[in-house]
Structure formats: C-alpha cells, structure tokens
C-alpha cells in the first residue's frame, strides 16, 4: 500500500543551458594539459577551430581539441568560451594528431606545441591574412539528402546539384550564379558541403598539372632513384639518398616533385637554412613556373607566414619549401616529403620544444602514407645505420653530375712546421698558384672574429665574459670584445683592465685575423670574408654571394656558412685551418660533424671544368677520419664510427634524453637534478634494476655558466626506445610536482644533440 502523502519523485532540474557543450581547449601555457570550457554553440565540426576564451584576468586564443561528454571540473566552475572563431576552416585532424604526437614524444604541453606550430597571426583574434582562395567543395550525405526539400530553381538547389556531380572549385560555382558563393558559408555550417580533399583543376576534373620546365637528361643512377621512389608514391617508405655534393640529388628531388604535382598532390621540401639557400628557391620556382610555391622560414614576416600556412592548408600551395618549422604546415594533399642535408643540426630546435624536424617528418610521412626522401652527402649515423639495417632504402649517387672527378684531398702535416699566420708553406704556395691562374680559393676556419681571446701576458688577465664561463672574442673591425654565447659586449680595452699593462694581446685566430694576414701576404688579391659578422642580413649575404659568383673575389675566408649548397664555378682550392679540435672533442658526435663539414666545404671546389683541391692542415695526417675523407669514403668512415658507438653503447645503439636545469647557483641546479634522479629511481626501481633505463650522474654542462645562469644536466639512456618513452612519461608527471626554487628552470631534451 502506498502512503498517499508520498510526494512524487522530483524530476531532475532542467539544465541551465540546454545547448551548452563542453569543449576541451589547447592553450599556449606551460601546463601539460588542456582546458575545459562551456560553449553554447559548439558543433562537432568545431574540433580544430580556434576559440577565444577567458583565462586568468585576460583572454587567450586556443584551439578546440575535443568535445568531451564530461569533465572533471565541477560545472559551476566551468567558464564559457567567448567565441568560437569560424573565420577559417578548422585545423585538420591529422594536423592535430601531429601536434599530439610531438606533445607526447617531446614531452611538451600540447597547447605550447600548437602555439608554436601556428603562425603568430593565427594566435590572435584578428589579423587573419586575407587570401583569395579558390578552394574546392564536395557534397556530404547530409547535403545530398537536403536537396529534396529545397525549392526548385533556387540557387541553393542548383549549387547542391552541381556538387552532386563531383567536387567543384569556388570559381566554378560562381559560374552558376553570382550568389552561389554566398551560400557556401551557410552550407558549410549546415554540414551540407565540406572542403574537398583532392582539389580538382579549373575544369572540375582532376588532371595532371603541366607546370614544369624540363631538366637535364638524368644519369642512370639518378634515373634509378627517381623510378624507385616514384614507384613508392602513395604509401610510406623512407629513402636515404646518398650522394656527394654535385652528384645531382637536387635534380632527383625536382623530378619527384614533378611527378607529385602531376598527381595533383603537394610536396614538402625541408632545407636546413633557407636564408642561406636562395639558390634552391630560385631553382624550384624556375623549374615549376606554373606551380604555387610557398617558402616558409623564420625570417618571414608574420603575415607572410600565416598566408603561406593557410594557402598550404586550403590546398592552393603546390610546393612548400622551408626550414624546420615548415614541418608543421597543414598539407591536405601531401604526396612527398624531402629532407635535404638531413644530417644538419639545424633541423633540431635547441630551445622551447626541442624537436627534430627530420624525425617528425618521418613520423608524418608514415602518418600520411607518403614516401620521404632523406638526402645527404654525409648522412647522420642514425640514418646510415637504419639504411644498413634495411629500415630505410639506400639509394646511391656515386658520381658528380657534371665535374669529372671529386676534388683531391690532401693532409698537410703541421706538426713539423712553423706556421705563418696559421698557414703552412704548402697552403700559401697553393694560394699563390690560384692567384696566378685567376682561380678562386677558400680558406675555411670555423671561428669568426679576430681572435678568440684577449690576454695580458704580464698578469694573466683574460677577456672572460662576466655572464658566461667563456671568453669574449676580439672583434677588431669595430673594436669590441664580444661574447658569442650571450651577446654581451664591451669596448676593446687599450690596456689591461687588471694591471694597466698596455701590451695586451689577442691569442689564436679567427676569420678577421686570417683575412687580414692574407691581405698582407697577397696585397694584389681581393680578399672577401664571409661569416655571420659580414653577412648579418639576407641582403648582405646575397650581395656577398653575388660578388663571389661574379668573380669579384680571389680569396674567400669563411666559416661553415660558406659550406652549404652554393656553386662557385671558379673555386678550385679549399684550405682548412684548425680542423683537429673535432677529432678529440668530448662530444661523441664531434667526428661525425667534422667529417660532414669537411666533405661539405671540400665539395665547394672544382664544381665545373676546373679540378678542385682540398688541403687540410692537421697534426694527425694519418687519422682514419682524414684518410676516409681523402678517399671520399663515407661508408668506411661511418662504419668505423658506428662500430665505436656500438662498443660504447651510444646512439643509434641507445636512445637518450637529457634533463637540464639552470639556476643562479650551480648547487641549485645540481640539487634539483639529484632530486629528479631520486624520484626517477623510486618511480622506476624495477626497470632501473633490470637495466632497461640507465640514469647518469648530474654534472655541470661544459659551458656551465651562460648569461648569469649555472647549468647542469642529467643523462638518461636506454637501449629500448619504448622503455625510455614509458619511463619518461611517468617521470615527467613527477617532475611537474617536484618542488624547485623560483629561479630554477628545467627542460627535457629528447634525442639530444648537444652535450
Ligand atoms: P646536389 O644536390 O647533389 O648537390 P645538384 O642536383 O645540385 O646536386 O646537381 C649539381 C649540378 O649538376 C647542378 O648544376 C645540376 O643542374 C647539374 N646536374 C644534375 N643532374 C644532372 C644531369 N643528369 N645532367 C646534367 N647536369 C646535371
Ligand atoms: Zn694585466
Ligand atoms: Zn657571455
């Protein structure tokens, strides 16, 4: 029997806002999570859209990652978004997945990854560059169904039925009626149409693009490389294209780009430093005059970068050529990725998110099911070893495309000779000979400035930087002492600041001093110095290049800046000073870098009909590195290095991560790392004991003080990448909770290149 007085069960209170949904937003803040907000008008297709949200006392622009059903945040605490910005299409799902991968692999907050990967202008509410787009649309199932309900002869119905026949560009739709394009935003919003993945050509029918001019007839090896890679278009595979400078790698890339464009797809070309390679840009644009080329690099104005990003994203850009950052360009029709000079250290970002654009590129190629070509004269040992094991497919170009033979490489033994201004008799004679023959020479040394240090012989004072554990470099040209690590500079003192001695002296030599000495010895020669001081802007750099190409210089004195990707047809001699430092450096990658650099700089000589000669001044002429160099035998060098690495358990035979800390006091930095190591030990005792993940001691970095901060590091290593990744994920969670003084900064560097 029911008591009559029982009140009926209370219905649940009506939701305060029926339409409200939860949106999970990535925000560019240093916290490893996303942020939940309420949005009245959120729709399923808003994932990937930018959104403006209240944050703290201000506003931030974020990106919607998901529309979760529930949230851990109490509903009363949830704030509402200010606006979902629908002024551009959502960032594509595969782009968000790329950001997510980087966030997990490099242990970097996803909001920061996205903030970094998005051009500046897109991180603001306003400021979207206006680009005239001609994107293509397709009909969705919803749109197909909607046709039945539309009035006959309405513009809406005509647009939809036109699309029923296949994808059409905006320009084609405009032909139906001037009002047709006005319907597009509404149709997109209703979900009746969507942007086409594979844009058709003007006629509406996808057809090959006739956009290229013809290159030279390929050599058999080039032909084979092009055919092999072309056959792999449409699925993932990784190729290592190994060939010395001038062997025709770039020509191979261009042929592949041609094929990709013919399929209506986009190509992504990554190069180390675009500011230094305007030649490649010129070569690409003159080969593909009809193609839309977007070049992206850090020197670009914000607006231009955002524009290129959007043009790539809407499928308008056919070729994207850029530096490491351009790996984050959305490319709906991606067909091929090329990474030129794949070993180059500038593909690795050394601050913020310390990602390797080459490694991310490989992941991306796999994600998108497209081939990737890594090209190099001196591949990284990681890539070389992968090719030896068959993980990458090795393609060899064994000869120069035009010149008869590679340059002759000789070592000049400097251990028995008194050098004159750092140069041997042999080198001086070789320079004189080139002058006589009106050919160009290059004297290479990797040290800019006049001298690396100023010192007082009487009291022992040296020009130490007040902020760094390093010496300030003498720059005689503008009479300054300059720290190359923190940028601090001072006036060049005329007397010892410590004892007043007027006889203070520069020790060692940099490019300025060598250039000066050469000018004294060869007064008739036109000497041109090329380094970061003489080529500060792209404009200065181009002017220098032009002068060299026009034969306005007889002897170049330069740093590695000169080593990359330039043809100097009259250059027949390269002299290398001070190379030995790389042989015995503490960093296990130093020999690899030295070899690559010498191959590269040597490759500058004898590119045309004139045979080239490389003279390496060394105290160790019999060192295996130099022997391999003289024999142009990268494989020999690489195999010897890999054997050493295997014995020592270094990469690629192990995987590494570096935790670095910096603080005003060295003890603080080291203490923090010790605490971090302790946490790691506790977290992962079992794994550590099993030897899966090894932790080294926290030690001061080699440059232990920079810009007033003391720096220390802790190396973590494992032979298993997945074990390391799993360990680090756990460890990071703990590190975010580890107490540290306010002045301490730390970061994790996955696959570090710098030691
Ligand atoms: P890499 O990229 O390996 O340094 P490039 O592709 O730039 O080599 O080629 C070096 C030079 O040889 C360029 O001037 C290029 O135009 C030319 N070249 C490349 N392939 C051929 C070929 N098959 N026939 C004639 N010249 C070629
Ligand atoms: Zn002194
Ligand atoms: Zn300094």
JSON list of N, CA and C in Angstrom, two decimals, residues 111-150:
[
{"chain": "A", "resi": 111, "resn": "UNK", "atom": "N", "xyz": [49.33, 22.48, -25.73]},
{"chain": "A", "resi": 111, "resn": "UNK", "atom": "CA", "xyz": [48.97, 23.86, -26.04]},
{"chain": "A", "resi": 111, "resn": "UNK", "atom": "C", "xyz": [50.17, 24.66, -26.51]},
{"chain": "A", "resi": 112, "resn": "UNK", "atom": "N", "xyz": [51.31, 24.36, -25.92]},
{"chain": "A", "resi": 112, "resn": "UNK", "atom": "CA", "xyz": [52.53, 25.04, -26.35]},
{"chain": "A", "resi": 112, "resn": "UNK", "atom": "C", "xyz": [52.97, 24.55, -27.72]},
{"chain": "A", "resi": 113, "resn": "UNK", "atom": "N", "xyz": [52.79, 23.27, -27.98]},
{"chain": "A", "resi": 113, "resn": "UNK", "atom": "CA", "xyz": [53.14, 22.75, -29.29]},
{"chain": "A", "resi": 113, "resn": "UNK", "atom": "C", "xyz": [52.31, 23.46, -30.36]},
{"chain": "A", "resi": 114, "resn": "UNK", "atom": "N", "xyz": [51.01, 23.54, -30.10]},
{"chain": "A", "resi": 114, "resn": "UNK", "atom": "CA", "xyz": [50.12, 24.18, -31.08]},
{"chain": "A", "resi": 114, "resn": "UNK", "atom": "C", "xyz": [50.44, 25.67, -31.20]},
{"chain": "A", "resi": 115, "resn": "UNK", "atom": "N", "xyz": [50.69, 26.30, -30.06]},
{"chain": "A", "resi": 115, "resn": "UNK", "atom": "CA", "xyz": [51.05, 27.72, -30.07]},
{"chain": "A", "resi": 115, "resn": "UNK", "atom": "C", "xyz": [52.30, 27.96, -30.89]},
{"chain": "A", "resi": 116, "resn": "UNK", "atom": "N", "xyz": [53.21, 27.02, -30.81]},
{"chain": "A", "resi": 116, "resn": "UNK", "atom": "CA", "xyz": [54.46, 27.15, -31.55]},
{"chain": "A", "resi": 116, "resn": "UNK", "atom": "C", "xyz": [54.26, 26.88, -33.04]},
{"chain": "A", "resi": 117, "resn": "UNK", "atom": "N", "xyz": [53.43, 25.89, -33.32]},
{"chain": "A", "resi": 117, "resn": "UNK", "atom": "CA", "xyz": [53.27, 25.45, -34.71]},
{"chain": "A", "resi": 117, "resn": "UNK", "atom": "C", "xyz": [52.38, 26.40, -35.52]},
{"chain": "A", "resi": 118, "resn": "UNK", "atom": "N", "xyz": [51.52, 27.12, -34.84]},
{"chain": "A", "resi": 118, "resn": "UNK", "atom": "CA", "xyz": [50.64, 28.07, -35.54]},
{"chain": "A", "resi": 118, "resn": "UNK", "atom": "C", "xyz": [51.37, 29.38, -35.79]},
{"chain": "A", "resi": 119, "resn": "UNK", "atom": "N", "xyz": [51.22, 29.96, -36.97]},
{"chain": "A", "resi": 119, "resn": "UNK", "atom": "CA", "xyz": [51.80, 31.28, -37.18]},
{"chain": "A", "resi": 119, "resn": "UNK", "atom": "C", "xyz": [51.21, 32.29, -36.19]},
{"chain": "A", "resi": 120, "resn": "UNK", "atom": "N", "xyz": [52.03, 33.25, -35.82]},
{"chain": "A", "resi": 120, "resn": "UNK", "atom": "CA", "xyz": [51.66, 34.29, -34.86]},
{"chain": "A", "resi": 120, "resn": "UNK", "atom": "C", "xyz": [50.26, 34.88, -35.12]},
{"chain": "A", "resi": 121, "resn": "UNK", "atom": "N", "xyz": [50.00, 35.20, -36.36]},
{"chain": "A", "resi": 121, "resn": "UNK", "atom": "CA", "xyz": [48.74, 35.87, -36.67]},
{"chain": "A", "resi": 121, "resn": "UNK", "atom": "C", "xyz": [47.52, 35.02, -36.34]},
{"chain": "A", "resi": 122, "resn": "UNK", "atom": "N", "xyz": [47.70, 33.72, -36.40]},
{"chain": "A", "resi": 122, "resn": "UNK", "atom": "CA", "xyz": [46.57, 32.85, -36.12]},
{"chain": "A", "resi": 122, "resn": "UNK", "atom": "C", "xyz": [46.39, 32.64, -34.62]},
{"chain": "A", "resi": 123, "resn": "UNK", "atom": "N", "xyz": [47.33, 33.18, -33.87]},
{"chain": "A", "resi": 123, "resn": "UNK", "atom": "CA", "xyz": [47.19, 33.09, -32.42]},
{"chain": "A", "resi": 123, "resn": "UNK", "atom": "C", "xyz": [46.53, 34.35, -31.87]},
{"chain": "A", "resi": 124, "resn": "UNK", "atom": "N", "xyz": [46.10, 35.20, -32.76]},
{"chain": "A", "resi": 124, "resn": "UNK", "atom": "CA", "xyz": [45.36, 36.39, -32.35]},
{"chain": "A", "resi": 124, "resn": "UNK", "atom": "C", "xyz": [43.95, 36.28, -32.90]},
{"chain": "A", "resi": 125, "resn": "UNK", "atom": "N", "xyz": [43.05, 37.04, -32.25]},
{"chain": "A", "resi": 125, "resn": "UNK", "atom": "CA", "xyz": [41.66, 37.01, -32.69]},
{"chain": "A", "resi": 125, "resn": "UNK", "atom": "C", "xyz": [41.54, 37.65, -34.08]},
{"chain": "A", "resi": 126, "resn": "UNK", "atom": "N", "xyz": [42.21, 38.79, -34.23]},
{"chain": "A", "resi": 126, "resn": "UNK", "atom": "CA", "xyz": [42.18, 39.49, -35.51]},
{"chain": "A", "resi": 126, "resn": "UNK", "atom": "C", "xyz": [43.45, 39.13, -36.28]},
{"chain": "A", "resi": 127, "resn": "UNK", "atom": "N", "xyz": [43.55, 39.66, -37.44]},
{"chain": "A", "resi": 127, "resn": "UNK", "atom": "CA", "xyz": [44.83, 39.58, -38.14]},
{"chain": "A", "resi": 127, "resn": "UNK", "atom": "C", "xyz": [44.96, 38.42, -39.10]},
{"chain": "A", "resi": 128, "resn": "UNK", "atom": "N", "xyz": [43.85, 37.70, -39.35]},
{"chain": "A", "resi": 128, "resn": "UNK", "atom": "CA", "xyz": [43.92, 36.67, -40.38]},
{"chain": "A", "resi": 128, "resn": "UNK", "atom": "C", "xyz": [44.24, 37.33, -41.70]},
{"chain": "A", "resi": 129, "resn": "UNK", "atom": "N", "xyz": [45.26, 36.88, -42.37]},
{"chain": "A", "resi": 129, "resn": "UNK", "atom": "CA", "xyz": [45.56, 37.49, -43.65]},
{"chain": "A", "resi": 129, "resn": "UNK", "atom": "C", "xyz": [44.44, 37.16, -44.64]},
{"chain": "A", "resi": 130, "resn": "UNK", "atom": "N", "xyz": [44.07, 38.12, -45.47]},
{"chain": "A", "resi": 130, "resn": "UNK", "atom": "CA", "xyz": [43.06, 37.81, -46.47]},
{"chain": "A", "resi": 130, "resn": "UNK", "atom": "C", "xyz": [43.77, 37.18, -47.65]},
{"chain": "A", "resi": 131, "resn": "UNK", "atom": "N", "xyz": [43.36, 36.01, -48.01]},
{"chain": "A", "resi": 131, "resn": "UNK", "atom": "CA", "xyz": [43.92, 35.40, -49.20]},
{"chain": "A", "resi": 131, "resn": "UNK", "atom": "C", "xyz": [42.78, 35.06, -50.12]},
{"chain": "A", "resi": 132, "resn": "UNK", "atom": "N", "xyz": [43.02, 35.32, -51.37]},
{"chain": "A", "resi": 132, "resn": "UNK", "atom": "CA", "xyz": [42.00, 34.96, -52.34]},
{"chain": "A", "resi": 132, "resn": "UNK", "atom": "C", "xyz": [42.11, 33.46, -52.53]},
{"chain": "A", "resi": 133, "resn": "UNK", "atom": "N", "xyz": [41.07, 32.77, -52.12]},
{"chain": "A", "resi": 133, "resn": "UNK", "atom": "CA", "xyz": [41.16, 31.32, -52.23]},
{"chain": "A", "resi": 133, "resn": "UNK", "atom": "C", "xyz": [40.26, 30.81, -53.33]},
{"chain": "A", "resi": 134, "resn": "UNK", "atom": "N", "xyz": [40.61, 29.68, -53.81]},
{"chain": "A", "resi": 134, "resn": "UNK", "atom": "CA", "xyz": [39.74, 29.04, -54.80]},
{"chain": "A", "resi": 134, "resn": "UNK", "atom": "C", "xyz": [39.62, 27.59, -54.40]},
{"chain": "A", "resi": 135, "resn": "UNK", "atom": "N", "xyz": [39.11, 27.40, -53.18]},
{"chain": "A", "resi": 135, "resn": "UNK", "atom": "CA", "xyz": [39.06, 26.05, -52.68]},
{"chain": "A", "resi": 135, "resn": "UNK", "atom": "C", "xyz": [37.91, 25.26, -53.33]},
{"chain": "A", "resi": 136, "resn": "UNK", "atom": "N", "xyz": [38.02, 23.96, -53.24]},
{"chain": "A", "resi": 136, "resn": "UNK", "atom": "CA", "xyz": [37.02, 23.11, -53.87]},
{"chain": "A", "resi": 136, "resn": "UNK", "atom": "C", "xyz": [36.13, 22.49, -52.79]},
{"chain": "A", "resi": 137, "resn": "UNK", "atom": "N", "xyz": [34.89, 22.24, -53.15]},
{"chain": "A", "resi": 137, "resn": "UNK", "atom": "CA", "xyz": [33.92, 21.70, -52.21]},
{"chain": "A", "resi": 137, "resn": "UNK", "atom": "C", "xyz": [33.33, 20.39, -52.73]},
{"chain": "A", "resi": 138, "resn": "UNK", "atom": "N", "xyz": [32.92, 19.56, -51.79]},
{"chain": "A", "resi": 138, "resn": "UNK", "atom": "CA", "xyz": [32.18, 18.35, -52.16]},
{"chain": "A", "resi": 138, "resn": "UNK", "atom": "C", "xyz": [30.88, 18.30, -51.37]},
{"chain": "A", "resi": 139, "resn": "UNK", "atom": "N", "xyz": [29.95, 17.55, -51.89]},
{"chain": "A", "resi": 139, "resn": "UNK", "atom": "CA", "xyz": [28.65, 17.37, -51.25]},
{"chain": "A", "resi": 139, "resn": "UNK", "atom": "C", "xyz": [28.76, 16.30, -50.18]},
{"chain": "A", "resi": 140, "resn": "UNK", "atom": "N", "xyz": [28.15, 16.53, -49.02]},
{"chain": "A", "resi": 140, "resn": "UNK", "atom": "CA", "xyz": [28.12, 15.49, -47.99]},
{"chain": "A", "resi": 140, "resn": "UNK", "atom": "C", "xyz": [26.82, 14.70, -48.14]},
{"chain": "A", "resi": 141, "resn": "UNK", "atom": "N", "xyz": [26.71, 13.62, -47.36]},
{"chain": "A", "resi": 141, "resn": "UNK", "atom": "CA", "xyz": [25.47, 12.83, -47.38]},
{"chain": "A", "resi": 141, "resn": "UNK", "atom": "C", "xyz": [24.29, 13.69, -46.97]},
{"chain": "A", "resi": 142, "resn": "UNK", "atom": "N", "xyz": [24.54, 14.53, -45.96]},
{"chain": "A", "resi": 142, "resn": "UNK", "atom": "CA", "xyz": [23.52, 15.44, -45.46]},
{"chain": "A", "resi": 142, "resn": "UNK", "atom": "C", "xyz": [23.04, 16.36, -46.59]},
{"chain": "A", "resi": 143, "resn": "UNK", "atom": "N", "xyz": [24.02, 16.86, -47.34]},
{"chain": "A", "resi": 143, "resn": "UNK", "atom": "CA", "xyz": [23.70, 17.78, -48.43]},
{"chain": "A", "resi": 143, "resn": "UNK", "atom": "C", "xyz": [22.91, 17.08, -49.53]},
{"chain": "A", "resi": 144, "resn": "UNK", "atom": "N", "xyz": [23.27, 15.83, -49.75]},
{"chain": "A", "resi": 144, "resn": "UNK", "atom": "CA", "xyz": [22.58, 15.06, -50.79]},
{"chain": "A", "resi": 144, "resn": "UNK", "atom": "C", "xyz": [21.11, 14.91, -50.41]},
{"chain": "A", "resi": 145, "resn": "UNK", "atom": "N", "xyz": [20.90, 14.61, -49.12]},
{"chain": "A", "resi": 145, "resn": "UNK", "atom": "CA", "xyz": [19.53, 14.42, -48.63]},
{"chain": "A", "resi": 145, "resn": "UNK", "atom": "C", "xyz": [18.75, 15.74, -48.65]},
{"chain": "A", "resi": 146, "resn": "UNK", "atom": "N", "xyz": [19.46, 16.83, -48.38]},
{"chain": "A", "resi": 146, "resn": "UNK", "atom": "CA", "xyz": [18.79, 18.12, -48.26]},
{"chain": "A", "resi": 146, "resn": "UNK", "atom": "C", "xyz": [18.19, 18.60, -49.58]},
{"chain": "A", "resi": 147, "resn": "UNK", "atom": "N", "xyz": [18.71, 18.09, -50.66]},
{"chain": "A", "resi": 147, "resn": "UNK", "atom": "CA", "xyz": [18.24, 18.57, -51.96]},
{"chain": "A", "resi": 147, "resn": "UNK", "atom": "C", "xyz": [16.74, 18.41, -52.14]},
{"chain": "A", "resi": 148, "resn": "UNK", "atom": "N", "xyz": [16.18, 17.34, -51.58]},
{"chain": "A", "resi": 148, "resn": "UNK", "atom": "CA", "xyz": [14.76, 17.03, -51.76]},
{"chain": "A", "resi": 148, "resn": "UNK", "atom": "C", "xyz": [13.86, 18.15, -51.24]},
{"chain": "A", "resi": 149, "resn": "UNK", "atom": "N", "xyz": [14.32, 18.82, -50.19]},
{"chain": "A", "resi": 149, "resn": "UNK", "atom": "CA", "xyz": [13.47, 19.81, -49.53]},
{"chain": "A", "resi": 149, "resn": "UNK", "atom": "C", "xyz": [13.63, 21.22, -50.09]},
{"chain": "A", "resi": 150, "resn": "UNK", "atom": "N", "xyz": [14.52, 21.39, -51.04]},
{"chain": "A", "resi": 150, "resn": "UNK", "atom": "CA", "xyz": [14.79, 22.75, -51.50]},
{"chain": "A", "resi": 150, "resn": "UNK", "atom": "C", "xyz": [13.89, 23.13, -52.67]}
]
